Structures are given as C-alpha cells and as structure tokens.
C-alpha atoms as one frame of an Amber mdcrd trajectory, in Angstrom:
protein
 110.254 111.035  -5.523 108.312 112.374  -8.924 107.843 108.513  -9.730 106.697
 107.542  -6.590 103.782 111.035  -6.975 103.354 109.903 -10.355 102.629 106.903
  -9.285 100.756 107.300  -6.140  98.811 109.779  -7.857  97.623 107.072 -10.212
  96.640 104.900  -7.761  94.407 107.238  -5.721  92.427 108.434  -9.136  92.168
 104.200  -9.921  90.167 104.039  -6.548  88.171 107.106  -7.228  87.095 106.117
 -10.453  86.503 102.482  -9.620  83.998 104.158  -6.274  81.804 105.992  -9.093
  81.275 102.565 -11.153  80.245 101.156  -8.191  78.111 103.326  -7.189  76.249
 103.520 -11.225  75.929  99.957 -10.892  73.397 100.464  -8.021  71.235 103.319
  -9.750  67.880 101.420 -10.506  66.860 102.006 -13.961  63.134 101.589 -15.345
  61.587 101.602 -18.492  57.638 102.103 -18.741  55.655 100.303 -21.602  52.262
 102.122 -21.682  51.212  99.444 -24.541  50.747  96.496 -21.928  51.140  98.679
 -18.694  53.972  97.186 -17.669  57.238  97.593 -16.352  60.678  95.857 -18.341
  63.630  96.086 -15.803  66.844  96.176 -19.202  69.788  98.488 -17.342  71.642
  98.963 -15.013  70.177  97.575 -11.537  71.628  97.313  -7.640  73.041  93.541
  -7.573  69.167  92.291  -5.521  67.780  92.646  -8.443  69.671  91.722 -11.592
  67.136  88.610 -11.143  64.650  90.748 -12.788  67.602  92.104 -15.692  65.947
  91.288 -18.636  62.431  90.211 -17.486  58.922  91.599 -17.721  57.024  92.703
 -14.865  53.572  92.919 -13.991  52.706  96.681 -12.218  51.580  96.911  -9.300
  48.073  97.358  -9.387  46.558 100.805  -7.835  44.090 100.542  -4.995  41.268
 103.133  -5.020  39.417 103.759  -2.405  34.958 104.293  -2.700  33.493 107.971
  -1.240  31.920 105.077   0.729  34.650 103.760   2.216  36.655 106.629   2.002
  33.867 108.768   4.355  34.103 105.699   6.596  38.170 106.058   6.794  38.008
 109.334   7.659  34.972 108.456  10.442  36.905 106.579  11.957  39.905 109.299
  12.750  37.209 112.030  13.914  34.185 110.513  15.567  35.711 107.835  18.039
  31.932 106.880  18.944  31.470 105.230  16.167  33.587 102.007  16.962  31.913
 101.654  20.575  28.205 101.451  18.149  29.576  99.097  16.277  27.996  96.172
  18.225  24.483  97.303  18.783  24.053  96.933  15.118  23.766  93.518  14.053
  21.131  94.129  17.107  18.709  96.245  15.561  17.539  95.516  12.147  15.933
  97.999   9.489  13.603  95.914   7.337  12.936  98.987   5.048  16.279 100.885
   2.603  16.958 103.746   4.196  19.054 106.522   0.961  20.166 109.575   0.593
  21.974 112.260  -2.326  25.239 113.338  -0.958  25.882 116.875  -2.921  28.898
 117.596  -0.394  27.768 120.236   1.298  28.516 120.000   4.708  31.502 118.908
   6.737  32.346 115.138   6.582  33.502 115.453   9.934  30.266 117.033  11.170
  26.862 115.799   8.853  24.764 112.745  10.706  24.542 112.117   7.132  27.293
 110.768   6.622  28.189 109.287   9.772  24.806 107.318   9.106  26.693 106.369
   5.693  29.934 104.998   7.772  27.336 103.176  10.087  25.749 101.585   6.750
  22.888 102.837   8.245  21.788 104.996   4.881  22.759 103.989   1.152  24.392
 107.235  -0.820  22.734 107.920  -4.330  24.199 109.478  -7.442  22.815 112.064
  -8.899  19.890 110.788 -11.724  19.035 107.840  -9.891  15.694 107.416  -9.349
  14.406 106.089  -5.693  11.380 104.501  -6.004  10.297 104.925  -2.327   9.087
 108.166  -0.097  11.816 111.202  -0.732  12.068 114.043   1.520  12.183 117.322
  -0.618  11.297 121.147  -0.386  10.042 120.236  -4.279   7.113 117.790  -2.644
   4.272 119.403  -3.437   2.721 116.953  -0.343   3.049 116.405   3.313   4.425
 113.351   4.929   1.853 111.847   6.599   0.538 108.250   8.204  -1.374 107.722
   5.072   2.606 107.052   3.245   2.942 104.159   6.444   3.016 101.811   3.680
   5.577 103.584   1.316   7.704 103.230   3.735   7.130  99.856   4.714   8.010
  98.648   0.961  10.181 101.041  -0.584  11.977 103.240   2.149  12.277 106.427
   2.422  15.255 108.766   1.414  16.731 112.804   2.208  18.816 115.001  -0.014
  21.758 115.676   2.348  22.410 119.401   0.903  22.929 122.652   2.447  20.541
 125.444   3.673  22.159 127.962   2.221  23.001 126.736  -1.142  19.219 125.373
  -1.742  19.154 127.388  -5.304  22.633 125.543  -6.445  20.973 122.227  -5.268
  19.724 119.821  -8.628  16.911 118.710  -7.325  15.552 118.250 -10.821  17.909
 115.064 -10.868  16.582 113.130  -7.327  14.166 111.124  -8.754  11.393 109.764
  -6.884   7.438 109.013  -7.367   6.637 110.361  -3.981   8.108 113.820  -3.101
   7.456 115.393   0.474   7.857 118.012   2.855   8.116 118.308   6.211   5.729
 119.756   8.430   6.753 122.881  11.130   9.477 121.127  13.978  12.100 122.798
  15.034  16.053 121.426  15.078  17.914 119.831  17.541  21.161 119.166  15.501
  24.356 121.326  17.162  24.460 124.192  14.123  20.790 124.950  13.458  19.817
 123.939  17.098  16.219 125.545  18.064  15.768 127.099  14.131  12.331 125.695
  12.523  12.565 123.432   9.608  15.938 124.030   8.947  16.568 119.799  10.022
  19.505 117.673   9.786  19.596 114.456   7.733  18.718 111.777  10.715  16.543
 114.320  11.849  14.119 114.359   8.487  14.850 110.730   8.766  13.274 110.326
  11.718  10.394 112.683  11.768   9.715 111.399   8.535  10.052 107.400  10.177
   7.452 108.252  14.162   5.141 110.284  11.584   4.643 106.862   9.166   3.560
 104.837  12.118   8.464 103.366  12.545   8.862 104.873  15.944  11.693 101.835
  16.806  13.311 103.053  13.915  13.631 106.545  14.299  14.815 106.116  17.660
  17.506 104.126  16.109  18.529 106.167  13.862  18.580 109.396  15.974  20.018
 106.894  19.200  23.187 107.501  17.212  24.158 110.827  18.577  24.167 112.259
  21.498  22.100 114.783  20.699  19.235 113.154  19.367  16.745 113.341  22.255
  17.494 116.572  22.137  15.411 116.709  18.710  12.807 114.803  20.534  12.206
 116.680  23.341  11.410 119.745  21.379   8.934 117.452  18.883   7.246 115.035
  21.162   3.790 117.028  20.624   3.721 117.683  17.542   5.357 114.617  16.254
   2.607 112.779  18.661  -0.101 115.354  16.950   0.885 114.239  13.322   1.200
 110.557  14.016  -2.419 110.754  14.699  -3.778 112.794  11.487  -5.108 110.368
   8.616  -3.328 112.672   5.406  -1.648 115.398   4.778  -4.041 117.997   4.429
  -4.844 117.372   8.237  -1.406 117.795   8.796  -1.518 120.859   7.812  -4.133
 122.093   9.873  -2.399 120.759  12.653   0.732 122.643  12.038  -1.752 125.773
  11.481  -3.099 125.568  14.526   0.117 125.147  16.466   1.343 128.162  14.924
  -1.611 130.166  15.594  -1.761 128.499  18.814   1.635 130.133  19.277   2.103
 133.758  18.398  -1.594 134.369  20.656   0.472 132.849  23.277   3.954 135.567
  22.519   1.687 138.436  21.691   0.015 138.152  24.906   3.365 138.000  26.832
   4.226 140.671  25.202   0.875 142.502  25.788   1.267 141.664  29.581   3.426
 144.497  31.839   5.608 143.688  34.015   5.102 144.389  37.521   7.971 143.778
  40.511   9.098 140.794  41.386   8.842 139.433  45.207  11.460 136.576  46.188
   9.508 135.588  49.124   6.697 135.980  50.759   8.089 136.800  53.989   9.328
 140.016  52.040   5.650 140.901  51.843   4.446 140.226  55.734   7.078 142.191
  56.979   6.007 145.265  54.244   2.184 144.901  54.885   0.480 147.886  57.408
   0.215 145.968  61.471  -3.070 146.966  60.873  -4.027 145.486  58.069  -2.749
 142.459  59.181  -4.677 141.779  62.602  -7.697 141.684  60.681  -6.905 139.367
  58.124  -5.913 136.524  61.091  -8.695 137.382  63.249 -10.688 136.173  59.782
  -9.124 133.164  60.031  -9.036 132.758  63.475 -13.035 133.227  62.638
C-alpha cells in the first residue's frame, strides 16, 4: 500500500510540474532595443509566435493626433450639428484666408472659434506666426472701417481667441500683423455674454469685421453655423449698417460716439419720467367718467 501511495503521489507531482512548464512556455517576453527602435524576440514565447524567434520585428509606429484633428474629434462627439452642415460648406467658398490665434482659454465645447476650425473655416495660427492681413486685437490703434476692404480681400482677417478675464496674461506681442484693428461698439449675442457690450465671441468679431469691410455674404455664412447667429444681426443691424457706410475709421468713431450719446440721453429721459398709473383698457375709463362730463363730449362730437 505504501508503495502504491508513493507511486500515485510521484505521478501527481509529475503532472503538476508538466502543467507549470506548459504555462511558462506561453509567456511572451520581448526585449526593446532603444538604439534601432526595434523589438527583438529571443525568449520563450507562445506557440503562435515561435516563428518570430530570433528575428527582428519592426515596432509599431505611434500615431500622433494634431491639434486641429483633436478639435475635430472633440467636436464630432460634442456637437452633432456639425455633420449636418458638412454638405453646405462646399457650396460656398471664402476667397480670402480667415485665421485665429487660439490661447486655449475657453471650453472646447462652447468656443465658437474651435467650431469654425472643425468646419475648416478658420486656420489656427501658432504664437509667433506673422499674419499678413487685418487682425482684430485689443492692442490695435485704429478702428475697422470700409477703408480696410482691400486688406481683407487680398490678405484676409484674423482674431485672437482668448478669455476676456485673462487679457493681462495674453501675449499679444507674439501675434504679429501689419494691420492691427479695433472693433467699434457692438453688443454680444453669444450665449455666454449675451447683451454685454463689446464682449464678442470669435465668430461675432469675424462677422462684424466682414460686414464693416463690405463682405456681408461671408459674414452671414459664418454666423449661419450657429443657432444664435441671427441674434447678433438683430441686435446690431442698425449700428453695422451705419459703420459700413462710413469712409474711414475716424467717421466710424464719430458714429459710435453719437450712438452712445443718444442712448445715454434716452436713458436719462426715461429715468426722469414719473410713474403714471396704468389703465388696462378704455372701457374702464369710460365707466369711471362722470355722466355730467361725458354728455358735453357726446354733444360736441355730434356737432
């Protein structure tokens, strides 16, 4: 009996050892050589990879995603309306370049400049890149005017995509252009700064520049990419028409100052008017009018 038990125990241990050896052969061990950027397989491998034993295998190249491609991928996941407008982009072509410097201050899902970049309507510039056309920037000295039409038509226009709360941290000196410009007074219509003066988004700044310089069709095309784009035209249609009829930047400033002065005067007049009681309808006035007063009025009307 003892011999049989010992023999059974020995055979059991042999089976367990064979299982461990079989499992060790299935381990795939590879060595990476940094000199030639390749992987050399020379250890025990699984049965599928035995044919590569002792051979040099090229390492799979890592695919790098560019900045614009990353924005496009994020937009495909966050904005389903982009795919609906893909066919309309080929129907209308802008004859001049439109670009922006992206400081990445904004939320990618809410930034109008990045949405335009996903559509291929705006070129993203790097800091230090010189743009030959007109650039809307807070450090400009002159205002955009119809006199700049030939600059936009030949060299295009660009904007700076940055947060209004971080203007002090924005390196405007690294955004070089021979034509820095300011925008006149306009009211924002984007969902983030709706109703706030001068705090325009990228697409609003581009559209305002194009309208003032004589490219209204291109401006409508850019605003049409946003569901709230028509609101910008409704809020600023009067001012934009007046700006577009000016001769130079000095006249644009005069039109702006006159509009602001009239707005202040109208506001002061409204605040000085007394609050009068409001009557819902004329029928209430007639019922409250004394009979002795109403009769002479009827007689006079009869005459």
